[in-house]
Amino acid sequence: MKRIDDTNIAIGARIKELRLKKNMTQEIFAEKAEICSGQQVSNIERGISGLSISKLIDVCKVLEIEADYLLFGIRTGNEETQLHKYLKQMTYEQYQYASEFIKAYVKSCGLEKNKSISPIQLNKSSS
């Protein structure tokens, strides 16, 4: 019997979460990621089986996620959110108003102030 590894369980849970968000069955996901079967995907998601490096890369491409998230549960911030998409479409003046609104909201929530991103940086990241 195979030994179930905590790391494989965590990676499998993140794969399942992202697969479900994309409304993919295990069979469809297996086909897209070139994993032999839906049963193998089930084994991966339950932590019974692990992934080779090359298969991890395939899975990341299909799920449109960075390996850091699958491996460590950490989002590196390189993914573009819906908010980023809206901010990049704004004029400088609109961006300033949105920025002030967000700062006020963050302050009202008692959250730490993070490094702000200028519209110039947002536009550079989309190039």
C-alpha positions as MATLAB code, in Angstrom:
seq = 'MKRIDDTNIAIGARIKELRLKKNMTQEIFAEKAEICSGQQVSNIERGISGLSISKLIDVCKVLEIEADYLLFGIRTGNEETQLHKYLKQMTYEQYQYASEFIKAYVKSCGLEKNKSISPIQLNKSSS';
ca = [
       0.000    0.000    0.000;
       1.217    3.499   -0.823;
       2.114    5.862    2.015;
       0.002    9.012    1.983;
       2.202   12.092    2.272;
       0.976   15.328    3.931;
       2.568   17.406    1.179;
       0.787   15.381   -1.515;
      -2.503   15.782    0.367;
      -2.097   19.577    0.478;
      -1.099   19.800   -3.197;
      -3.972   17.517   -4.171;
      -6.478   19.622   -2.244;
      -5.292   22.782   -4.035;
      -5.506   21.029   -7.416;
      -9.049   19.895   -6.645;
     -10.061   23.393   -5.485;
      -8.771   24.990   -8.700;
     -10.168   22.239  -10.940;
     -13.619   22.692   -9.428;
     -13.415   26.485   -9.826;
     -12.830   25.853  -13.520;
     -15.829   23.497  -13.605;
     -13.744   20.589  -14.898;
     -14.496   16.971  -14.172;
     -11.591   14.744  -13.216;
     -11.802   13.117  -16.636;
     -11.664   16.419  -18.538;
      -8.828   17.630  -16.339;
      -6.952   14.359  -16.901;
      -7.267   14.811  -20.658;
      -6.131   18.451  -20.637;
      -3.202   17.821  -18.270;
      -2.321   14.584  -20.059;
      -2.784   12.502  -16.913;
      -3.695    8.921  -17.781;
      -7.193    8.848  -16.245;
      -9.754   10.475  -13.995;
      -8.896    7.810  -11.418;
      -5.277    9.003  -11.409;
      -6.513   12.588  -10.872;
      -8.584   11.295   -7.936;
      -5.471    9.663   -6.477;
      -3.503   12.903   -6.873;
      -6.257   14.994   -5.298;
      -6.445   12.613   -2.315;
      -2.659   12.616   -1.852;
      -2.251    8.960   -2.743;
      -0.125    9.825   -5.781;
       2.308   12.671   -6.322;
       3.323   14.559   -9.446;
       6.554   14.546  -11.392;
       8.057   17.946  -12.170;
       6.983   17.745  -15.811;
       3.435   16.775  -14.813;
       3.354   19.609  -12.245;
       4.168   22.028  -15.065;
       1.331   20.588  -17.174;
      -1.094   20.895  -14.259;
      -0.057   24.515  -13.643;
      -0.674   25.381  -17.297;
      -4.119   23.783  -17.330;
      -5.133   25.426  -14.048;
      -3.468   28.727  -15.035;
      -1.669   28.961  -11.701;
       1.917   29.296  -10.559;
       3.648   26.282   -9.042;
       4.239   28.239   -5.802;
       0.531   28.049   -5.068;
       0.234   24.336   -5.736;
       3.424   23.476   -3.853;
       3.270   25.885   -0.913;
      -0.200   27.443   -0.913;
       1.354   30.860   -1.539;
       0.184   33.175   -4.259;
       3.124   35.195   -5.512;
       1.080   38.167   -6.641;
       1.924   37.752  -10.293;
      -1.583   36.757  -11.187;
      -3.851   39.494  -12.372;
      -7.071   39.957  -10.431;
     -10.280   41.521  -11.706;
      -9.367   44.633   -9.694;
      -6.055   44.928  -11.552;
      -7.903   44.699  -14.859;
     -10.221   47.544  -13.865;
      -7.412   49.719  -12.517;
      -5.412   49.398  -15.740;
      -8.377   50.679  -17.741;
      -8.748   53.844  -15.653;
      -7.454   57.281  -16.405;
      -4.917   58.668  -13.975;
      -7.610   60.754  -12.247;
      -9.956   57.747  -11.937;
      -7.069   55.708  -10.555;
      -6.357   58.375   -7.921;
      -9.996   58.332   -6.744;
     -10.036   54.527   -6.624;
      -6.738   54.515   -4.748;
      -8.066   56.931   -2.115;
     -11.225   54.831   -1.724;
      -9.195   51.649   -1.269;
      -6.858   53.327    1.256;
      -9.873   54.534    3.290;
     -11.431   51.066    3.182;
      -8.188   49.370    4.249;
      -7.824   51.839    7.112;
     -11.442   51.262    8.229;
     -10.757   47.513    8.310;
      -7.689   48.019   10.481;
      -5.413   46.388    7.931;
      -1.768   47.274    7.506;
      -0.938   49.707    4.786;
       0.765   47.837    1.923;
       3.114   49.294   -0.626;
       0.957   51.118   -3.153;
       1.198   50.439   -6.851;
       1.120   53.323   -9.273;
      -0.770   53.201  -12.563;
       2.598   53.309  -14.299;
       3.667   50.068  -12.571;
       0.323   48.452  -13.451;
       0.727   49.399  -17.106;
       4.305   48.092  -17.191;
       3.181   44.729  -15.811;
       0.668   44.346  -18.621;
       3.223   44.908  -21.370;
];
